[in-house]
Backbone as numpy.savetxt, mean C-alpha at the origin, in Angstrom:
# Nx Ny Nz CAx CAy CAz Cx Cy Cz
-16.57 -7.12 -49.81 -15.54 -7.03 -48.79 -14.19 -7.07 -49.50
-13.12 -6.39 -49.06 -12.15 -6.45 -49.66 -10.94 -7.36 -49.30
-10.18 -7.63 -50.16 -8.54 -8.56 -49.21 -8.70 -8.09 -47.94
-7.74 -7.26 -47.71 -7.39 -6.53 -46.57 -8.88 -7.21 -45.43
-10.30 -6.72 -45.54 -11.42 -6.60 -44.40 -10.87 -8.36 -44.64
-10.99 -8.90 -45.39 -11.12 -10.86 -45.58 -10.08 -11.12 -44.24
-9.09 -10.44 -45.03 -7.77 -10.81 -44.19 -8.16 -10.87 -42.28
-8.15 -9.73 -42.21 -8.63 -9.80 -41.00 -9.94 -9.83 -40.33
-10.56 -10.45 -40.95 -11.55 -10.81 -40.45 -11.21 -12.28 -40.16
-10.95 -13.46 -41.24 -10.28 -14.54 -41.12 -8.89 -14.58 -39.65
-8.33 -13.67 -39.22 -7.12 -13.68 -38.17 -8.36 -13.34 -36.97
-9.51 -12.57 -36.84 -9.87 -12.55 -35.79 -11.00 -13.75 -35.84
-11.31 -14.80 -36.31 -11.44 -15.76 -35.82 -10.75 -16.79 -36.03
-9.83 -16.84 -36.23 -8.65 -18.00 -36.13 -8.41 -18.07 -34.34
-7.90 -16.35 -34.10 -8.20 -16.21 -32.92 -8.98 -16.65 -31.54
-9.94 -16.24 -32.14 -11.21 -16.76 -31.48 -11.21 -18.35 -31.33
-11.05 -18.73 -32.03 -10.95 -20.41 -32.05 -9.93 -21.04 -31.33
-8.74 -20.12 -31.41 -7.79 -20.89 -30.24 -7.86 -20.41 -29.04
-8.69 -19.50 -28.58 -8.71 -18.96 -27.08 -9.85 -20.34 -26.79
-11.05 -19.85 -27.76 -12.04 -21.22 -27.48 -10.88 -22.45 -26.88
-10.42 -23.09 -27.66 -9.72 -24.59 -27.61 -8.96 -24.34 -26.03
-8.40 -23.32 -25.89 -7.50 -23.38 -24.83 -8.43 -23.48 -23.42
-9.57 -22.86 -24.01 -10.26 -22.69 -22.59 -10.92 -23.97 -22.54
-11.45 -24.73 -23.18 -11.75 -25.99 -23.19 -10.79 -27.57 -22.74
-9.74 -27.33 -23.14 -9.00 -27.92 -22.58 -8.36 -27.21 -21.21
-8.31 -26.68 -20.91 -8.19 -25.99 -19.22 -9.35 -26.47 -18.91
-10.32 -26.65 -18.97 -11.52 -27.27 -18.26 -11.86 -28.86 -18.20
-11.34 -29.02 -19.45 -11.30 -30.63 -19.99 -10.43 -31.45 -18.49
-9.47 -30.39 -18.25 -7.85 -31.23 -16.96 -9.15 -30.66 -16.06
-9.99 -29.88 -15.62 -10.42 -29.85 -14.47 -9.65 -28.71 -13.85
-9.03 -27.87 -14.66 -7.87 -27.01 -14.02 -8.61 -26.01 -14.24
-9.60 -25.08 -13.25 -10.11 -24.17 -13.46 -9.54 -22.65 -13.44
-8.86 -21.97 -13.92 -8.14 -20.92 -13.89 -8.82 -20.22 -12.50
-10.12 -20.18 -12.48 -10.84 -19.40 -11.12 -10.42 -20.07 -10.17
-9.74 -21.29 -10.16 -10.15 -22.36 -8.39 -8.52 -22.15 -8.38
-7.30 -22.23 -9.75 -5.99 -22.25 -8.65 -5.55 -20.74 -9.10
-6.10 -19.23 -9.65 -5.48 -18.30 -9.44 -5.35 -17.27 -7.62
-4.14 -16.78 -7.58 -4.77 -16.49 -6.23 -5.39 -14.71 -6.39
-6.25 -14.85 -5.07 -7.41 -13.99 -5.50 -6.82 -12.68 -4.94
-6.42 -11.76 -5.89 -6.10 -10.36 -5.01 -6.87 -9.91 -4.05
-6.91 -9.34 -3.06 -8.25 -8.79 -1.94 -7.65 -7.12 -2.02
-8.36 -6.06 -2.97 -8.36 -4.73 -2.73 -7.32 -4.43 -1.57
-7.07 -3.67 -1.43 -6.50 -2.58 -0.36 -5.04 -3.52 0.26
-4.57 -4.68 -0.49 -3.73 -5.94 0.57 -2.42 -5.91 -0.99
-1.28 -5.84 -0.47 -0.41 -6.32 -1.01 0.39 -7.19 -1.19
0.14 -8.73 -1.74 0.73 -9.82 -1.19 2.49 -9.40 -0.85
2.48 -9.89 0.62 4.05 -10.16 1.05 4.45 -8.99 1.46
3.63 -8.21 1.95 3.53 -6.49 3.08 2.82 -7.74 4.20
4.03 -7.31 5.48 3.20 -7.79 6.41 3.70 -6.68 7.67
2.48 -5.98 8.49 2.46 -4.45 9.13 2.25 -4.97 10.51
3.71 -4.80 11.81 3.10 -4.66 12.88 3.48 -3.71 13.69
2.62 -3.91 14.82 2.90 -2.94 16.04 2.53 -1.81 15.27
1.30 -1.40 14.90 0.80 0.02 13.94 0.11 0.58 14.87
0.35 2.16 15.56 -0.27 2.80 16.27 -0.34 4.28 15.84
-0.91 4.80 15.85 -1.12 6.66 15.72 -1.14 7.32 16.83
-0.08 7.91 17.05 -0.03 8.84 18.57 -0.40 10.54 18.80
-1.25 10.17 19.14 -2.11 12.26 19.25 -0.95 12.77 19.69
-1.53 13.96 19.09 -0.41 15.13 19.41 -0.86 15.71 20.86
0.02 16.30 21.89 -0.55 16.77 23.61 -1.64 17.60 22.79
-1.60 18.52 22.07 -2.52 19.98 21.50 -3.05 19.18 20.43
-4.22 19.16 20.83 -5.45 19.19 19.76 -5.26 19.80 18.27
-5.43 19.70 17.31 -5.59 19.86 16.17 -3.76 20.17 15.61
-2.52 19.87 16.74 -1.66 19.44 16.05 -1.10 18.08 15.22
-0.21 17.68 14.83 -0.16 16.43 13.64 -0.18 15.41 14.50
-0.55 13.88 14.24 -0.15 12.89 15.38 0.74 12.39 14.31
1.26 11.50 14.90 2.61 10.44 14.47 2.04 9.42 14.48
2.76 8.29 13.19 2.10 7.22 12.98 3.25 6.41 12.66
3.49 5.38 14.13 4.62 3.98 14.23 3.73 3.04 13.72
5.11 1.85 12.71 4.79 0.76 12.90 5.76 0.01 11.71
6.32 -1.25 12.09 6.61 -2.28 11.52 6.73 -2.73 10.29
7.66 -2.75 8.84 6.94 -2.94 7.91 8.09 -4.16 7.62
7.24 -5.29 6.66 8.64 -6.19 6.21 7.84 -6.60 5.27
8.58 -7.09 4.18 8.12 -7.54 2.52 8.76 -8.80 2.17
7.88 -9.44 1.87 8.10 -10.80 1.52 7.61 -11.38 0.00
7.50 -10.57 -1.05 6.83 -10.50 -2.07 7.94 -10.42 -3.01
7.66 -10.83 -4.56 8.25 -10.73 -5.79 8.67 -9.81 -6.32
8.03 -8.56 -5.93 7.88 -7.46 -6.74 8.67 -6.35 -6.32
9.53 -5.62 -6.55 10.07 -4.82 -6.43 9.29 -3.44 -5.99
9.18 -2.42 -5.41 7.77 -1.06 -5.67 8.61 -0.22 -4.57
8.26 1.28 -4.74 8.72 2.31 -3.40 7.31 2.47 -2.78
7.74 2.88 -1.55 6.58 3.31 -1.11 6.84 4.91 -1.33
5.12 5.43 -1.85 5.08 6.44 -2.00 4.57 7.53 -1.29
3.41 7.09 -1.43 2.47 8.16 -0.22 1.01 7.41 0.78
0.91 8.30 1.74 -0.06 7.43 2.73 -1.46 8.51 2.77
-2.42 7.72 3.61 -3.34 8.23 3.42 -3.72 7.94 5.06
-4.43 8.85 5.91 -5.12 8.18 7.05 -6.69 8.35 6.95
-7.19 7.39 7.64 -8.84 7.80 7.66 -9.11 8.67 8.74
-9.86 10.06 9.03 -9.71 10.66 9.85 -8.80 11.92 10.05
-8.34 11.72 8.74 -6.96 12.75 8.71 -7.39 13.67 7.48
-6.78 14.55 7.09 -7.02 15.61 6.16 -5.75 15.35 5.00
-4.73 15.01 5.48 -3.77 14.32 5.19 -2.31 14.00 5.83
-1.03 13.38 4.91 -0.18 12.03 5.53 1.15 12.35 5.19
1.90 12.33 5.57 3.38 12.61 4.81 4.29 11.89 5.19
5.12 10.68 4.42 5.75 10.38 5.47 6.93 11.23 5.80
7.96 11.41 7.04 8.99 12.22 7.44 9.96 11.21 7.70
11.15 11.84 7.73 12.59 11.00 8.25 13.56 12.62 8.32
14.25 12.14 9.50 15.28 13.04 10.03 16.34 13.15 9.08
16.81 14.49 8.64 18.03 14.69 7.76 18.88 16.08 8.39
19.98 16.16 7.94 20.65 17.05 8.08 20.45 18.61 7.43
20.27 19.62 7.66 20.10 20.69 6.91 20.81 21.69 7.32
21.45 22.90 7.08 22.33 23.71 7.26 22.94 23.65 8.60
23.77 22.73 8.93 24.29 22.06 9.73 23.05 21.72 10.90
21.83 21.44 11.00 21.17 20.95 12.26 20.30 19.72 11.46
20.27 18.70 12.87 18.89 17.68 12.40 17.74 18.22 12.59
17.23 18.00 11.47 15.73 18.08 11.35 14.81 16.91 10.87
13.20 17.04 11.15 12.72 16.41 10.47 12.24 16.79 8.79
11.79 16.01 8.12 11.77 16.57 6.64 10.68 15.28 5.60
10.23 16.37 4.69 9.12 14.93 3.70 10.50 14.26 3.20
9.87 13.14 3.50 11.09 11.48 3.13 10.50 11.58 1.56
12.01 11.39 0.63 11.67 10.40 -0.75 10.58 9.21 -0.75
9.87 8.70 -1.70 9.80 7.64 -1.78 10.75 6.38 -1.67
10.68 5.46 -0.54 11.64 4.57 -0.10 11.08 3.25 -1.05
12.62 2.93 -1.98 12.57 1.51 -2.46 12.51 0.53 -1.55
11.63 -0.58 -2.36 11.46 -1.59 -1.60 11.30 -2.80 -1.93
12.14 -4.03 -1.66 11.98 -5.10 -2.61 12.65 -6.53 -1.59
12.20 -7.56 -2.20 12.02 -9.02 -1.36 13.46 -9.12 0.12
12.14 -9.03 0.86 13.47 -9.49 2.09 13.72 -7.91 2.93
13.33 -6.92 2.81 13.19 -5.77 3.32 12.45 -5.28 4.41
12.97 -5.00 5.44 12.64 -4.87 6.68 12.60 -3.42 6.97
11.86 -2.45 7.48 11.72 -1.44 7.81 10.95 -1.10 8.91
11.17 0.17 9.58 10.62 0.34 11.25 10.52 2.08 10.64
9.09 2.30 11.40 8.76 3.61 11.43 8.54 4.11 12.64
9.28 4.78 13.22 9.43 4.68 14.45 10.01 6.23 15.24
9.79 6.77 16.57 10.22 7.44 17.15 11.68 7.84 16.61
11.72 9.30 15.93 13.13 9.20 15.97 13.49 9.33 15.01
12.95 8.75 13.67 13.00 7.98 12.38 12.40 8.12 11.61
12.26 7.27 10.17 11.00 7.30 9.67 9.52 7.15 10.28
8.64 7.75 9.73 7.26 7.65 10.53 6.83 8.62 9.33
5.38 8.84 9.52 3.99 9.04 8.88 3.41 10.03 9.75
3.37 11.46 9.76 2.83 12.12 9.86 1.13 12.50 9.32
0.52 12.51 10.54 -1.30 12.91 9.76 -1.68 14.16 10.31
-2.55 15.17 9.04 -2.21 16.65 9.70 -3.68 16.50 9.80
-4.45 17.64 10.15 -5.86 17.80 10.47 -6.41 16.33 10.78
-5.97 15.84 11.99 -7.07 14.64 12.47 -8.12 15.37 13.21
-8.90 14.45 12.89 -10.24 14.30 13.08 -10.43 14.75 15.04
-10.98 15.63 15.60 -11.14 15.53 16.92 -12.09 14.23 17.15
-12.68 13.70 16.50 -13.50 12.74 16.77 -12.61 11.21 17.03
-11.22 11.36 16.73 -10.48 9.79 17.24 -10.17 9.98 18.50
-10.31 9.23 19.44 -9.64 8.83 20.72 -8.82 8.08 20.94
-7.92 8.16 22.51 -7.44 6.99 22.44 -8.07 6.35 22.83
-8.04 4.57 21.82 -8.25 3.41 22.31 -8.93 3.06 20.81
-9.65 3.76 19.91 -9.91 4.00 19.08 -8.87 3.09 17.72
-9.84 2.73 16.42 -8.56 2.74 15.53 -9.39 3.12 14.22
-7.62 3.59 13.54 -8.32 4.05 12.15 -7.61 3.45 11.30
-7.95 3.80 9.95 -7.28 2.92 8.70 -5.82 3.82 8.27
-5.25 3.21 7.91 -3.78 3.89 7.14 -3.35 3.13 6.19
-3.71 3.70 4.12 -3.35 3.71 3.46 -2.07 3.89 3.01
-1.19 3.10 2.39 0.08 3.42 1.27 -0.38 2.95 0.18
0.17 4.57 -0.78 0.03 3.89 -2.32 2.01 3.59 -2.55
1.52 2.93 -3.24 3.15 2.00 -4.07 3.39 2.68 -5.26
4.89 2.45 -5.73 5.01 2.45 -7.39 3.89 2.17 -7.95
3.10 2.59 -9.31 2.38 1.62 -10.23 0.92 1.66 -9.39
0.87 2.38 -8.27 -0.62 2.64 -7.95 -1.17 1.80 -7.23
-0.54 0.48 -7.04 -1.12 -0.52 -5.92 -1.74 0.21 -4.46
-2.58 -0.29 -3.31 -2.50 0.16 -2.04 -2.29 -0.97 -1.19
-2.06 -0.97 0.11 -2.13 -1.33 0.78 -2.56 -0.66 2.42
-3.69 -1.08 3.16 -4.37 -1.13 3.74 -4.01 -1.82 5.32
-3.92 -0.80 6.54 -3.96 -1.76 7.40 -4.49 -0.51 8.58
-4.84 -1.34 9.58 -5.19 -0.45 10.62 -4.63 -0.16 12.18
-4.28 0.95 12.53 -3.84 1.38 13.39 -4.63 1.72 15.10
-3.71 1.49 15.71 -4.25 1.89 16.97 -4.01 3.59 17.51
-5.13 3.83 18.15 -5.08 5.65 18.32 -4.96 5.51 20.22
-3.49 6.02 20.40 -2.65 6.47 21.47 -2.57 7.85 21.74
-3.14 8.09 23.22 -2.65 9.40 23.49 -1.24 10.04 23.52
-0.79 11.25 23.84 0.02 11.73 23.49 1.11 10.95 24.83
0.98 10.53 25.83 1.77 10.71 27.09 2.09 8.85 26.57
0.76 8.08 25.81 1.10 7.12 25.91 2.48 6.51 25.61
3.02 5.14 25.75 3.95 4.98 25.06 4.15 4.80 23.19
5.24 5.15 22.99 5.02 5.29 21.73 5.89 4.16 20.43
């Protein structure tokens, strides 16, 4: 074996020996890294909290429905929201009204920054979430899931209520 292989072979268990020690004494206090980390749950973004979430059919069948609802962040982390996903849908975009050769229109929204203490409404009018090819199989009264991915690929997960078109919105 040569210096060099000695060398590091000797650094990867020096290594080894102090992860050993550390984890032993974390267990020694009774401080189990598993019992006080908190446990991510898939599809949930700590400090996204989603209400009043509904999906409103379009009057015509196989046009887009609209998707209201509530968003506020209470979390550390800075992230935009990027893109959505519906279950039942073919796909999601979100929209927001802008100006274009002098008329309002609606239009695909940027990804909206988003960070601690941020309150947002998707709503009639406004921002909202467009879903194109839904499913003829949702009704109202019905609910389906609605995905956002974040900066950095996170999701978050929540579910919506399916409103006819006349309902309120």
């Amino acid at each position: 074996m040569t210096f060099h292989k000695k060398q590091h072979a000797g650094w990867r268990a020096a290594a080894g020996a102090v992860a050993l020690s550390l984890a032993m004494m974390t267990s020694a206090c009774g401080d189990n890294a598993a019992d006080t980390a908190t446990e991510e749950v898939e599809g949930v973004i700590p400090g996204i909290t989603i209400t009043d979430a509904r999906m409103v059919l379009a009057p015509v069948e196989g046009n887009p429905a609209a998707i209201y609802f509530n968003f506020v962040y209470d979390g550390d982390r800075a992230f935009s929201l990027d893109r959505f996903s519906v279950e039942g849908a073919e796909s999601a975009v979100m929209h927001e009204y802008g100006e274009y050769n002098f008329k309002v229109q609606m239009m695909e929204a940027l990804p909206v920054p988003v960070k601690k203490g941020e309150t947002l409404e998707f709503a009639p009018g406004a921002r909202h979430v467009m879903a194109m090819g839904v499913s003829p199989d949702l009704k109202p009264g019905d609910t389906t899931e609605v995905t956002m991915k974040v900066s950095g690929g996170k999701t978050h997960s929540f579910d919506v209520e399916v409103r006819a078109a006349g309902d309120e919105r």
